[in-house]
mmCIF file of C-alpha atoms in Angstrom:
data_model
loop_
_atom_site.group_PDB
_atom_site.id
_atom_site.type_symbol
_atom_site.label_atom_id
_atom_site.label_comp_id
_atom_site.label_asym_id
_atom_site.label_seq_id
_atom_site.Cartn_x
_atom_site.Cartn_y
_atom_site.Cartn_z
ATOM 1 C CA MET A 1 -29.074 -66.321 15.179
ATOM 2 C CA SER A 2 -30.359 -69.100 13.187
ATOM 3 C CA PRO A 3 -33.380 -68.505 11.198
ATOM 4 C CA GLY A 4 -36.492 -69.659 12.793
ATOM 5 C CA LEU A 5 -34.885 -70.506 16.175
ATOM 6 C CA GLU A 6 -36.464 -68.797 19.134
ATOM 7 C CA GLY A 7 -33.596 -69.907 21.434
ATOM 8 C CA LEU A 8 -33.583 -70.495 24.821
ATOM 9 C CA ARG A 9 -35.461 -67.695 26.773
ATOM 10 C CA GLY A 10 -36.316 -66.731 30.281
ATOM 11 C CA ARG A 11 -38.808 -64.201 31.043
ATOM 12 C CA SER A 12 -39.343 -62.534 34.391
ATOM 13 C CA VAL A 13 -37.592 -65.526 35.871
ATOM 14 C CA THR A 14 -37.757 -65.348 39.562
ATOM 15 C CA VAL A 15 -36.348 -68.354 41.914
ATOM 16 C CA THR A 16 -36.805 -67.874 45.805
ATOM 17 C CA ALA A 17 -35.367 -70.148 48.639
ATOM 18 C CA GLY A 18 -35.952 -69.776 52.296
ATOM 19 C CA GLY A 19 -38.357 -66.687 51.650
ATOM 20 C CA ARG A 20 -35.630 -65.056 49.652
ATOM 21 C CA ARG A 21 -35.578 -63.993 46.179
ATOM 22 C CA LEU A 22 -32.456 -65.289 44.520
ATOM 23 C CA VAL A 23 -33.402 -64.305 41.204
ATOM 24 C CA ASP A 24 -35.890 -61.599 40.787
ATOM 25 C CA GLY A 25 -37.704 -60.897 37.470
ATOM 26 C CA VAL A 26 -34.754 -61.488 35.233
ATOM 27 C CA ASP A 27 -35.116 -61.811 31.154
ATOM 28 C CA VAL A 28 -32.488 -63.636 29.448
ATOM 29 C CA HIS A 29 -32.140 -64.841 26.042
ATOM 30 C CA VAL A 30 -29.435 -67.402 24.963
ATOM 31 C CA GLN A 31 -29.542 -66.992 21.088
ATOM 32 C CA PRO A 32 -27.985 -69.709 18.316
ATOM 33 C CA GLY A 33 -24.823 -68.331 17.140
ATOM 34 C CA ARG A 34 -24.285 -66.127 20.186
ATOM 35 C CA VAL A 35 -22.180 -65.848 23.169
ATOM 36 C CA LEU A 36 -24.063 -64.521 26.434
ATOM 37 C CA SER A 37 -22.081 -63.674 29.454
ATOM 38 C CA VAL A 38 -23.659 -63.484 32.918
ATOM 39 C CA VAL A 39 -21.325 -61.494 35.363
ATOM 40 C CA GLY A 40 -21.785 -60.141 38.771
ATOM 41 C CA PRO A 41 -20.580 -60.273 42.440
ATOM 42 C CA ASN A 42 -20.807 -63.175 44.534
ATOM 43 C CA GLY A 43 -24.383 -64.166 45.357
ATOM 44 C CA ALA A 44 -25.808 -62.136 42.566
ATOM 45 C CA GLY A 45 -28.020 -65.232 41.326
ATOM 46 C CA LYS A 46 -25.907 -66.211 38.445
ATOM 47 C CA SER A 47 -25.758 -69.761 39.139
ATOM 48 C CA THR A 48 -29.284 -69.899 40.185
ATOM 49 C CA LEU A 49 -30.488 -68.588 36.987
ATOM 50 C CA LEU A 50 -28.399 -70.789 34.853
ATOM 51 C CA ARG A 51 -29.948 -73.710 37.041
ATOM 52 C CA ALA A 52 -33.712 -72.197 36.172
ATOM 53 C CA LEU A 53 -32.567 -72.292 32.366
ATOM 54 C CA SER A 54 -31.544 -75.607 32.438
ATOM 55 C CA GLY A 55 -34.817 -76.952 34.094
ATOM 56 C CA GLU A 56 -32.668 -77.853 37.444
ATOM 57 C CA CYS A 57 -34.683 -75.671 39.710
ATOM 58 C CA ARG A 58 -38.167 -74.425 39.382
ATOM 59 C CA CYS A 59 -39.442 -70.933 38.784
ATOM 60 C CA ALA A 60 -41.526 -69.230 41.383
ATOM 61 C CA GLY A 61 -42.441 -66.878 38.787
ATOM 62 C CA GLY A 62 -42.092 -66.368 35.038
ATOM 63 C CA ASP A 63 -41.290 -68.845 32.569
ATOM 64 C CA VAL A 64 -38.596 -70.657 30.493
ATOM 65 C CA THR A 65 -38.975 -71.831 26.984
ATOM 66 C CA LEU A 66 -36.854 -73.812 24.722
ATOM 67 C CA GLU A 67 -37.496 -72.979 21.098
ATOM 68 C CA GLY A 68 -40.861 -71.815 22.035
ATOM 69 C CA ARG A 69 -41.905 -74.837 23.991
ATOM 70 C CA ALA A 70 -41.829 -75.006 28.063
ATOM 71 C CA LEU A 71 -39.107 -77.097 29.244
ATOM 72 C CA SER A 72 -41.435 -79.320 31.049
ATOM 73 C CA HIS A 73 -43.017 -79.967 27.304
ATOM 74 C CA TRP A 74 -39.849 -81.375 26.173
ATOM 75 C CA PRO A 75 -38.989 -85.197 26.388
ATOM 76 C CA LEU A 76 -35.856 -85.959 28.706
ATOM 77 C CA CYS A 77 -33.880 -87.412 25.931
ATOM 78 C CA ASP A 78 -34.842 -84.524 23.237
ATOM 79 C CA HIS A 79 -33.946 -82.096 25.702
ATOM 80 C CA ALA A 80 -30.533 -83.569 26.729
ATOM 81 C CA ARG A 81 -29.396 -83.710 23.145
ATOM 82 C CA ARG A 82 -29.984 -80.142 22.318
ATOM 83 C CA ARG A 83 -28.729 -78.700 25.659
ATOM 84 C CA GLY A 84 -25.704 -79.245 27.645
ATOM 85 C CA VAL A 85 -24.729 -77.870 31.148
ATOM 86 C CA LEU A 86 -21.416 -77.749 32.401
ATOM 87 C CA THR A 87 -21.966 -76.841 36.424
ATOM 88 C CA GLN A 88 -19.155 -75.534 38.552
ATOM 89 C CA HIS A 89 -18.793 -78.376 40.573
ATOM 90 C CA SER A 90 -19.059 -81.845 38.767
ATOM 91 C CA SER A 91 -18.567 -84.753 41.308
ATOM 92 C CA LEU A 92 -17.750 -88.171 40.433
ATOM 93 C CA THR A 93 -16.202 -90.609 43.043
ATOM 94 C CA PHE A 94 -15.899 -93.573 41.038
ATOM 95 C CA ASP A 95 -12.555 -94.648 39.418
ATOM 96 C CA LEU A 96 -13.630 -94.259 36.101
ATOM 97 C CA SER A 97 -11.297 -93.242 33.127
ATOM 98 C CA VAL A 98 -11.385 -90.200 31.369
ATOM 99 C CA GLU A 99 -12.731 -91.568 28.094
ATOM 100 C CA ALA A 100 -15.425 -93.363 30.469
ATOM 101 C CA VAL A 101 -16.398 -89.756 31.998
ATOM 102 C CA VAL A 102 -16.967 -88.165 28.231
ATOM 103 C CA GLU A 103 -18.910 -91.341 27.334
ATOM 104 C CA LEU A 104 -21.528 -90.329 29.723
ATOM 105 C CA GLY A 105 -22.463 -87.438 27.558
ATOM 106 C CA ARG A 106 -23.596 -90.061 25.054
ATOM 107 C CA MET A 107 -26.155 -91.361 27.306
ATOM 108 C CA PRO A 108 -29.008 -89.385 25.732
ATOM 109 C CA HIS A 109 -28.079 -90.965 22.376
ATOM 110 C CA ALA A 110 -28.729 -94.420 23.431
ATOM 111 C CA GLY A 111 -30.694 -96.423 20.818
ATOM 112 C CA VAL A 112 -30.169 -93.607 18.151
ATOM 113 C CA SER A 113 -26.379 -93.749 18.089
ATOM 114 C CA ASP A 114 -23.887 -96.681 17.609
ATOM 115 C CA ALA A 115 -20.828 -97.598 19.598
ATOM 116 C CA PRO A 116 -18.352 -96.362 16.734
ATOM 117 C CA THR A 117 -19.828 -93.378 16.483
ATOM 118 C CA ASP A 118 -20.049 -92.635 20.082
ATOM 119 C CA ALA A 119 -16.269 -93.671 20.268
ATOM 120 C CA ARG A 120 -15.539 -91.252 17.453
ATOM 121 C CA VAL A 121 -17.292 -88.184 19.213
ATOM 122 C CA VAL A 122 -15.842 -88.709 22.339
ATOM 123 C CA SER A 123 -12.430 -88.447 20.791
ATOM 124 C CA ALA A 124 -13.313 -85.534 18.848
ATOM 125 C CA ALA A 125 -15.000 -83.998 21.737
ATOM 126 C CA LEU A 126 -11.383 -84.270 24.203
ATOM 127 C CA HIS A 127 -9.608 -82.900 21.137
ATOM 128 C CA ARG A 128 -12.044 -79.758 21.043
ATOM 129 C CA ALA A 129 -11.667 -79.342 24.794
ATOM 130 C CA GLY A 130 -8.076 -79.447 24.899
ATOM 131 C CA ALA A 131 -7.986 -82.782 26.957
ATOM 132 C CA HIS A 132 -6.922 -85.344 24.472
ATOM 133 C CA GLY A 133 -3.596 -85.587 26.099
ATOM 134 C CA LEU A 134 -5.507 -86.846 29.299
ATOM 135 C CA ARG A 135 -6.774 -89.837 27.342
ATOM 136 C CA GLY A 136 -6.244 -93.170 29.183
ATOM 137 C CA ARG A 137 -5.908 -91.583 32.568
ATOM 138 C CA SER A 138 -7.927 -92.251 35.890
ATOM 139 C CA TYR A 139 -10.465 -89.387 36.373
ATOM 140 C CA PRO A 140 -9.730 -89.101 40.247
ATOM 141 C CA THR A 141 -5.824 -88.508 39.550
ATOM 142 C CA LEU A 142 -6.788 -85.152 37.534
ATOM 143 C CA SER A 143 -6.269 -81.844 38.806
ATOM 144 C CA GLY A 144 -9.131 -79.442 39.217
ATOM 145 C CA GLY A 145 -8.506 -77.381 35.686
ATOM 146 C CA GLU A 146 -8.050 -81.351 34.270
ATOM 147 C CA ARG A 147 -11.251 -82.471 35.401
ATOM 148 C CA GLN A 148 -13.039 -79.175 34.185
ATOM 149 C CA ARG A 149 -11.729 -79.661 30.648
ATOM 150 C CA VAL A 150 -12.914 -83.629 30.805
ATOM 151 C CA HIS A 151 -16.442 -82.488 31.770
ATOM 152 C CA LEU A 152 -16.313 -79.716 29.097
ATOM 153 C CA ALA A 153 -15.715 -82.335 26.564
ATOM 154 C CA ARG A 154 -18.449 -84.582 28.291
ATOM 155 C CA VAL A 155 -21.027 -81.818 27.434
ATOM 156 C CA LEU A 156 -19.713 -81.276 24.028
ATOM 157 C CA ALA A 157 -20.288 -84.918 23.241
ATOM 158 C CA GLN A 158 -23.605 -84.636 24.545
ATOM 159 C CA ILE A 159 -24.649 -82.022 22.090
ATOM 160 C CA TRP A 160 -22.186 -82.872 19.142
ATOM 161 C CA THR A 161 -24.910 -83.661 16.574
ATOM 162 C CA THR A 162 -27.275 -80.556 15.447
ATOM 163 C CA PRO A 163 -30.859 -81.663 15.667
ATOM 164 C CA PRO A 164 -32.516 -81.759 12.236
ATOM 165 C CA ASP A 165 -35.560 -79.567 13.682
ATOM 166 C CA GLY A 166 -33.652 -77.153 16.010
ATOM 167 C CA GLY A 167 -30.463 -75.953 17.624
ATOM 168 C CA ARG A 168 -27.746 -76.746 20.219
ATOM 169 C CA TYR A 169 -27.403 -74.927 23.441
ATOM 170 C CA LEU A 170 -24.434 -74.781 25.800
ATOM 171 C CA LEU A 171 -24.515 -73.338 29.581
ATOM 172 C CA LEU A 172 -21.462 -73.392 31.643
ATOM 173 C CA ASP A 173 -21.180 -72.034 35.094
ATOM 174 C CA GLU A 174 -17.555 -70.335 35.773
ATOM 175 C CA PRO A 175 -15.722 -72.667 33.215
ATOM 176 C CA LEU A 176 -12.543 -70.791 33.701
ATOM 177 C CA SER A 177 -12.425 -71.193 37.590
ATOM 178 C CA ALA A 178 -9.514 -73.551 37.848
ATOM 179 C CA GLN A 179 -7.930 -72.688 34.526
ATOM 180 C CA ASP A 180 -4.713 -71.065 34.189
ATOM 181 C CA LEU A 181 -4.443 -67.943 31.866
ATOM 182 C CA GLY A 182 -3.532 -69.557 28.744
ATOM 183 C CA ARG A 183 -6.506 -72.158 29.277
ATOM 184 C CA GLN A 184 -9.057 -69.363 30.089
ATOM 185 C CA HIS A 185 -8.412 -67.798 26.707
ATOM 186 C CA GLU A 186 -8.131 -71.173 24.885
ATOM 187 C CA ILE A 187 -11.746 -72.130 26.356
ATOM 188 C CA MET A 188 -13.177 -68.548 25.771
ATOM 189 C CA GLY A 189 -11.865 -69.156 22.151
ATOM 190 C CA LEU A 190 -13.622 -72.306 21.669
ATOM 191 C CA LEU A 191 -16.817 -70.977 22.661
ATOM 192 C CA ARG A 192 -16.551 -68.391 20.081
ATOM 193 C CA GLU A 193 -15.985 -71.222 17.497
ATOM 194 C CA LEU A 194 -18.888 -72.899 18.634
ATOM 195 C CA ALA A 195 -20.996 -70.186 18.313
ATOM 196 C CA ARG A 196 -20.037 -69.509 14.819
ATOM 197 C CA GLU A 197 -21.054 -73.095 14.460
ATOM 198 C CA GLY A 198 -24.742 -71.942 15.272
ATOM 199 C CA ILE A 199 -24.524 -73.055 19.028
ATOM 200 C CA GLY A 200 -26.284 -70.697 21.753
ATOM 201 C CA ILE A 201 -23.597 -70.324 24.506
ATOM 202 C CA LEU A 202 -24.667 -68.767 28.069
ATOM 203 C CA VAL A 203 -21.324 -68.673 30.196
ATOM 204 C CA VAL A 204 -21.503 -67.354 33.965
ATOM 205 C CA GLY A 205 -18.272 -65.681 34.868
ATOM 206 C CA HIS A 206 -16.333 -62.964 36.733
ATOM 207 C CA ASP A 207 -13.822 -61.491 34.739
ATOM 208 C CA LEU A 208 -15.269 -58.630 33.105
ATOM 209 C CA ASN A 209 -12.506 -57.897 30.510
ATOM 210 C CA ILE A 210 -12.399 -61.508 29.517
ATOM 211 C CA ALA A 211 -16.326 -61.423 29.106
ATOM 212 C CA ALA A 212 -16.127 -58.413 26.832
ATOM 213 C CA ARG A 213 -13.516 -59.666 24.526
ATOM 214 C CA TYR A 214 -15.275 -62.961 23.867
ATOM 215 C CA SER A 215 -19.344 -62.199 24.237
ATOM 216 C CA ASP A 216 -21.762 -60.715 22.038
ATOM 217 C CA ASP A 217 -24.075 -59.692 24.955
ATOM 218 C CA LEU A 218 -23.629 -59.336 28.853
ATOM 219 C CA LEU A 219 -26.290 -59.750 31.296
ATOM 220 C CA VAL A 220 -25.137 -57.977 34.657
ATOM 221 C CA LEU A 221 -26.874 -59.411 37.960
ATOM 222 C CA ALA A 222 -26.530 -57.970 41.498
ATOM 223 C CA ARG A 223 -28.788 -58.905 44.188
ATOM 224 C CA GLY A 224 -30.633 -61.142 41.928
ATOM 225 C CA ARG A 225 -31.949 -58.266 39.542
ATOM 226 C CA THR A 226 -30.496 -57.189 36.129
ATOM 227 C CA VAL A 227 -28.493 -54.312 36.390
ATOM 228 C CA ALA A 228 -27.821 -53.948 32.579
ATOM 229 C CA SER A 229 -27.857 -56.165 29.580
ATOM 230 C CA GLY A 230 -26.863 -55.907 25.779
ATOM 231 C CA PRO A 231 -23.639 -55.557 24.014
ATOM 232 C CA PRO A 232 -20.248 -54.886 25.907
ATOM 233 C CA ALA A 233 -19.417 -51.412 24.574
ATOM 234 C CA ARG A 234 -22.875 -50.553 25.736
ATOM 235 C CA VAL A 235 -23.195 -52.395 29.240
ATOM 236 C CA LEU A 236 -19.549 -51.913 30.676
ATOM 237 C CA THR A 237 -19.688 -48.180 32.009
ATOM 238 C CA PRO A 238 -18.443 -47.087 35.243
ATOM 239 C CA GLU A 239 -22.013 -46.599 36.387
ATOM 240 C CA VAL A 240 -22.968 -50.088 35.734
ATOM 241 C CA VAL A 241 -19.611 -51.830 37.342
ATOM 242 C CA ARG A 242 -20.179 -49.384 40.526
ATOM 243 C CA ALA A 243 -23.749 -50.503 40.770
ATOM 244 C CA ALA A 244 -23.161 -54.037 40.561
ATOM 245 C CA PHE A 245 -19.725 -54.362 42.196
ATOM 246 C CA GLY A 246 -19.381 -51.134 44.317
ATOM 247 C CA LEU A 247 -15.984 -50.435 42.203
ATOM 248 C CA ASP A 248 -14.738 -47.194 41.065
ATOM 249 C CA THR A 249 -13.374 -47.689 37.547
ATOM 250 C CA LEU A 250 -12.115 -46.326 34.506
ATOM 251 C CA VAL A 251 -13.468 -47.983 31.423
ATOM 252 C CA THR A 252 -11.523 -47.767 28.198
ATOM 253 C CA THR A 253 -11.022 -49.565 24.945
ATOM 254 C CA ASP A 254 -8.448 -52.722 24.858
ATOM 255 C CA PRO A 255 -5.589 -51.929 22.279
ATOM 256 C CA VAL A 256 -5.854 -55.545 20.946
ATOM 257 C CA GLY A 257 -9.445 -56.374 20.663
ATOM 258 C CA GLY A 258 -11.182 -53.047 20.548
ATOM 259 C CA THR A 259 -13.587 -54.489 23.473
ATOM 260 C CA PRO A 260 -14.209 -52.190 26.690
ATOM 261 C CA LEU A 261 -11.392 -52.193 29.156
ATOM 262 C CA VAL A 262 -12.317 -52.056 32.651
ATOM 263 C CA LEU A 263 -9.672 -50.655 34.997
ATOM 264 C CA VAL A 264 -10.275 -50.301 38.693
ATOM 265 C CA THR A 265 -9.344 -47.064 40.232
ATOM 266 C CA GLY A 266 -10.630 -47.531 43.773
ATOM 267 C CA PRO A 267 -11.526 -49.729 46.531
ATOM 268 C CA PRO A 268 -14.759 -51.264 46.682
ATOM 269 C CA SER A 269 -17.630 -49.834 48.617
ATOM 270 C CA MET A 270 -18.233 -51.374 51.961
ATOM 271 C CA THR A 271 -21.941 -50.660 51.506
ATOM 272 C CA THR A 272 -21.775 -52.878 48.713
ATOM 273 C CA THR A 273 -23.477 -56.407 49.549
ATOM 274 C CA THR A 274 -23.002 -59.549 47.328
#
């Protein structure tokens, strides 16, 4: 973690809807220079937690702070230059070019950046997101995976420059959902690179083995509550996986990365609700 930066922190975060607690008293800490993966079954509250951390939805209980200040105390542009959010479904119906979509990420920099700088950032962000080959294409003609990578470039362009008085944070909701196996590892490798550059990363996902290989920390949710949190080697145990997913597993060591490797040994328990 970068010295002096408190990161993006949620304390006892509770979110309700329709009289139901979607997130129930969850503590979460996105630290500069680290990758945190949030995993759990469908309906566990992962995406809702991400929305609470981004300021998109209100907390019914607890609080969220960015570098020690409540989100509501941040000017919108200052907040947007520090924190980028890649949602699970990014819908655009306009016939924009790929470059124009990525340029949307530069909007918070209006007045503090010039056009040549924005153009350089857009090009560099497309390279880093593995989407440079899509330049000149019309966004609506892209596949789901291609669109995902273009939006990844957009949020990278948004937080491209490190603020002189703080850090940068990236929140991603299932960024691998439309990607093939090679692209999944490419994107997670990029997130590790970004963390080494000091960015705090939170990524919502489902694949426990990919999360274990690329993450510094895991947060396992089920039914809106924390099942376990901490380093993958401590968190990924048969007991935790069964509590969260209702699965019997064998947890061994990945012979390539030395990280936990979860192998399913039995069908899911029908009593587990997600």
